PDB file of C-alpha atoms in Angstrom:
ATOM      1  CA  UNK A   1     160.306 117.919  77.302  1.00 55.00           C
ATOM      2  CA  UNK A   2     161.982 120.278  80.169  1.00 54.00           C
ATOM      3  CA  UNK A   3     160.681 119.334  83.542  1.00 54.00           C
ATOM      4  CA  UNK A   4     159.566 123.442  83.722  1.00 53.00           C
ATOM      5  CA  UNK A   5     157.409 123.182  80.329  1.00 43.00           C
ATOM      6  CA  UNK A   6     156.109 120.262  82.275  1.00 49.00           C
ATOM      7  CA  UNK A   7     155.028 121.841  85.140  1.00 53.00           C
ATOM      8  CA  UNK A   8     153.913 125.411  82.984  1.00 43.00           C
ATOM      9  CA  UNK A   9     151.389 122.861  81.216  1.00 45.00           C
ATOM     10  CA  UNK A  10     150.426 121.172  84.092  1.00 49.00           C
ATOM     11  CA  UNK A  11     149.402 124.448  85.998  1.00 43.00           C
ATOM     12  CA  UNK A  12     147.630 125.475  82.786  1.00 43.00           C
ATOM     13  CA  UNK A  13     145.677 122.256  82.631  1.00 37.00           C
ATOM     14  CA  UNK A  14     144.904 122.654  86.494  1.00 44.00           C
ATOM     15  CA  UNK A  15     143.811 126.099  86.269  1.00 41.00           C
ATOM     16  CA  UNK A  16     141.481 125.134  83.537  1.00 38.00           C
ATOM     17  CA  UNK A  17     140.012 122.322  85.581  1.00 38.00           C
ATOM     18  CA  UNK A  18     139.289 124.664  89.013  1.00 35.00           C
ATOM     19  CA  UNK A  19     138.000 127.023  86.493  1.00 36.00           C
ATOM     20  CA  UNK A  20     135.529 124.640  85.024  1.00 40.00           C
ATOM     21  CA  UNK A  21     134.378 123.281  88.554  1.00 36.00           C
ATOM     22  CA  UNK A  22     133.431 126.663  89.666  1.00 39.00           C
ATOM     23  CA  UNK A  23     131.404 127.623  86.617  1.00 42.00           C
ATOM     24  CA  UNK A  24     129.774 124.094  86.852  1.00 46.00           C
ATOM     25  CA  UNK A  25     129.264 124.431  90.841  1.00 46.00           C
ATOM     26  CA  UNK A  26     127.757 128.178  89.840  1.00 51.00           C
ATOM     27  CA  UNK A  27     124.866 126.874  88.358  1.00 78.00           C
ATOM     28  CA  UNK A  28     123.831 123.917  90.470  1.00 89.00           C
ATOM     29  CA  UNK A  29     120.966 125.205  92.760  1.00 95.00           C
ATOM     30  CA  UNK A  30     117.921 123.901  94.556  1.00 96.00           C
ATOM     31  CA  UNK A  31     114.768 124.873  95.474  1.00 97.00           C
ATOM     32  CA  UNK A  32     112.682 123.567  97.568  1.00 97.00           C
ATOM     33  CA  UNK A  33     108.401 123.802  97.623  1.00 98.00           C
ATOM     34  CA  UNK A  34     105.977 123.010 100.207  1.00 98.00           C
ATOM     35  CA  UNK A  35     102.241 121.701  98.862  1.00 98.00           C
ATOM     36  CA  UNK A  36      99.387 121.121 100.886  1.00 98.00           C
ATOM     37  CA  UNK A  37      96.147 119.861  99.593  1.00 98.00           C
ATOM     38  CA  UNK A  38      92.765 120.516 101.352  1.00 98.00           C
ATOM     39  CA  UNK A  39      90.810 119.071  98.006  1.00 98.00           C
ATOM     40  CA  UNK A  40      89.307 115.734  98.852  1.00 97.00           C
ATOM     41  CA  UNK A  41      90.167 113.609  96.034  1.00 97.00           C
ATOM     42  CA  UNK A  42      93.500 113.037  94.837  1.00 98.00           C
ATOM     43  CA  UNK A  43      95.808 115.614  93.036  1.00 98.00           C
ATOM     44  CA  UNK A  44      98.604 115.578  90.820  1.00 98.00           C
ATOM     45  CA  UNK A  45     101.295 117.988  90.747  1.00 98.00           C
ATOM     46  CA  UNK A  46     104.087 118.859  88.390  1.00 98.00           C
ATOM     47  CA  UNK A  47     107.218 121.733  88.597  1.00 98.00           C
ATOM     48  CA  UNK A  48     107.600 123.226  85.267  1.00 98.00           C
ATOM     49  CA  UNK A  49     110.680 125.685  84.290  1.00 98.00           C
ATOM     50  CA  UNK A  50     110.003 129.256  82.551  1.00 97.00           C
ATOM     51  CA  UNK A  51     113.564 129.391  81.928  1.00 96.00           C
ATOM     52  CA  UNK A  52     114.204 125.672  80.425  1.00 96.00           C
ATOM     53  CA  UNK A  53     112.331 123.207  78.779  1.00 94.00           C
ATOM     54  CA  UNK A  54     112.377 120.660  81.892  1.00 95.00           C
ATOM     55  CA  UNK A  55     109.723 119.468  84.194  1.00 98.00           C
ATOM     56  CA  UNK A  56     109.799 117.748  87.504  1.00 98.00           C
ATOM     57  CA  UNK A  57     109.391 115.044  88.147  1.00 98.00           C
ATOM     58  CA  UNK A  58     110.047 114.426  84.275  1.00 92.00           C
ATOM     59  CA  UNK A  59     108.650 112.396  81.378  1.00 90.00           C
ATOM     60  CA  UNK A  60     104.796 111.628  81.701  1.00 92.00           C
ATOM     61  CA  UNK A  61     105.500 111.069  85.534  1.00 97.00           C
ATOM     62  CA  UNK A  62     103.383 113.001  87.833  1.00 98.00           C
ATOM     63  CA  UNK A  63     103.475 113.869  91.970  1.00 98.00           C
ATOM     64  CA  UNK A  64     100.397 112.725  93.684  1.00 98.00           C
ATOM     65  CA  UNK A  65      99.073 113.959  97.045  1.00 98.00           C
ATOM     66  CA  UNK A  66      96.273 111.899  98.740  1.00 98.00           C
ATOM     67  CA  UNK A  67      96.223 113.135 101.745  1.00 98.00           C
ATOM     68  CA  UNK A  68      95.877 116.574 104.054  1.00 97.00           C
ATOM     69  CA  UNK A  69      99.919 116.568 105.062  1.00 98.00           C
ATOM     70  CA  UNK A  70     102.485 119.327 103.759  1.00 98.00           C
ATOM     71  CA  UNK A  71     104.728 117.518 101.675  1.00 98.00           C
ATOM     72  CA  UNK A  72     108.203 118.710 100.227  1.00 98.00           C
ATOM     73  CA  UNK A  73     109.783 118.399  97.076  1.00 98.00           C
ATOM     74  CA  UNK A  74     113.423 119.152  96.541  1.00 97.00           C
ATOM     75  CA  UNK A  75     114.435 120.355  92.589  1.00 97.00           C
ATOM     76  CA  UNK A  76     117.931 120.549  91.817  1.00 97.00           C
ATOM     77  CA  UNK A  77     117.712 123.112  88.793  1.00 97.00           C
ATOM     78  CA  UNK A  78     120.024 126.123  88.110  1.00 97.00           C
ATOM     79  CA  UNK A  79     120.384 128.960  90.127  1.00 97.00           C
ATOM     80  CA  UNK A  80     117.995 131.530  88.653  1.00 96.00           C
ATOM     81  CA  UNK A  81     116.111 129.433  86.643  1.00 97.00           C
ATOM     82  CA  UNK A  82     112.151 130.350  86.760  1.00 97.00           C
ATOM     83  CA  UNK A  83     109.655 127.398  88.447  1.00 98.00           C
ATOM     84  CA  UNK A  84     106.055 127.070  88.473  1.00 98.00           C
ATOM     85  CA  UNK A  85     104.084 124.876  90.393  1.00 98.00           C
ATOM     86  CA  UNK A  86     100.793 123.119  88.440  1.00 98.00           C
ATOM     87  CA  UNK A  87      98.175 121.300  90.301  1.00 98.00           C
ATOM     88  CA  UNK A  88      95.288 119.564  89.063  1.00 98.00           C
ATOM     89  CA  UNK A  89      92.433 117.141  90.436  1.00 98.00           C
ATOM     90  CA  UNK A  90      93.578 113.670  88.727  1.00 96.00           C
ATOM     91  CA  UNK A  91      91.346 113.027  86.156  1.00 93.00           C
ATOM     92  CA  UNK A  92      89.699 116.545  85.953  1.00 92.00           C
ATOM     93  CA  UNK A  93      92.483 119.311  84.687  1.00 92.00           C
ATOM     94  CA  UNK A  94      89.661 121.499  84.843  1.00 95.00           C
ATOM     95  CA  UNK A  95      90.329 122.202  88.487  1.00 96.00           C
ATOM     96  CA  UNK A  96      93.396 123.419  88.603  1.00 98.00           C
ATOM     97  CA  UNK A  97      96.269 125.042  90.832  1.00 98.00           C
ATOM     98  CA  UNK A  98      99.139 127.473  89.462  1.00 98.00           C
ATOM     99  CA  UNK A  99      99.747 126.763  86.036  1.00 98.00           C
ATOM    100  CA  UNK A 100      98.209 123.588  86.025  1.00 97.00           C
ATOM    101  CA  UNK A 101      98.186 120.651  83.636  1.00 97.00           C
ATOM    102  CA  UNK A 102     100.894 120.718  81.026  1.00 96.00           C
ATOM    103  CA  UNK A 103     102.508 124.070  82.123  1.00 97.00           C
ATOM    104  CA  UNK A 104      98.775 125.916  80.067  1.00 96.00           C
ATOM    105  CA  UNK A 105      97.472 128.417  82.331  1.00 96.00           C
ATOM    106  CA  UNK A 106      98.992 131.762  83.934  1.00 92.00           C
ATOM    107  CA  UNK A 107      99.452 132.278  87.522  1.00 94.00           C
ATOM    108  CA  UNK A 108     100.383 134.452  90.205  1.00 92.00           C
ATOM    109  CA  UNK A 109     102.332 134.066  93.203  1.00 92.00           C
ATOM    110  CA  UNK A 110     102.782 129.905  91.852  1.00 96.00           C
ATOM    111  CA  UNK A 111     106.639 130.616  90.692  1.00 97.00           C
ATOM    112  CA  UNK A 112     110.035 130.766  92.269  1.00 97.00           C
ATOM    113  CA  UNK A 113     113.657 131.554  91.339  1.00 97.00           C
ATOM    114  CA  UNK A 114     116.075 128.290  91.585  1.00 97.00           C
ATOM    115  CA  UNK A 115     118.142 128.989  94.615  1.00 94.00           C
ATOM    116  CA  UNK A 116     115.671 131.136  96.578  1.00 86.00           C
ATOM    117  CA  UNK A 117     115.625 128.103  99.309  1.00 93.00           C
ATOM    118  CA  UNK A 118     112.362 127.170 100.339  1.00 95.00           C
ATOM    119  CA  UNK A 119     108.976 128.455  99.253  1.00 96.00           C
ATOM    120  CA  UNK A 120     105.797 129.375 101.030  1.00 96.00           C
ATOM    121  CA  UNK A 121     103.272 125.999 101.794  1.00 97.00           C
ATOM    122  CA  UNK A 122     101.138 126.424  98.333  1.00 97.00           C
ATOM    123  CA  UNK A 123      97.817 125.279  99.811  1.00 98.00           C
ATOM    124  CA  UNK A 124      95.722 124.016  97.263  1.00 98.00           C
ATOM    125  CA  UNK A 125      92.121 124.776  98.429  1.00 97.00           C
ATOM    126  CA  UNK A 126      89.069 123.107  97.199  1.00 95.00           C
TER     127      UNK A 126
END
């Protein structure tokens, strides 16, 4: 093989890998959300994407807030993706926060786009 075909395939195969980093980089986003709870007894809290079927923190696994500080959760999810918050008193989904247990109720004002930075403290009030 000429040493010019050589280099011709090599800039084709390095072209092709900047092209795929960008388009990868594109989508990689996060968004981070700020939860207070003022509710006395413990509460759960899960992220659930309108735009995917994906959940954080994933699985069966829940967040739990037990006390009266702000806390912050960081999602990595694609930029424009569609997140909802849902809050619920553990062991009583029937007082509930955003969309609440298993992604079931609607909301407003309890989503955010992927790559919109940091949302508003969602205070969950009793």
């Amino acid at each position: 093989m000429s040493s010019s075909w050589s280099r011709f395939i090599g800039l084709i195969v390095m072209s092709f890998a900047v092209i795929g980093l960008s388009v990868g980089s594109s989508h990689a986003a996060q968004l981070t959300w700020k939860v207070k709870s003022n509710h006395p007894n413990k509460v759960s809290v899960v992220f659930y994407s309108q735009t995917y079927d994906h959940a954080w923190p994933g699985g069966s696994k829940v967040y739990v807030i037990s006390d009266y500080k702000t806390h912050t959760y960081r999602l990595n999810c694609r930029r424009g993706e569609k997140i909802c918050y849902g809050a619920w008193v553990r062991g009583n989904s029937t007082t509930y926060w955003g969309v609440g247990q298993y992604n079931q109720h609607g909301c407003r004002g309890c989503c955010y786009t992927c790559g919109g930075g940091t949302t508003k403290v969602q205070v969950l009030n009793p």
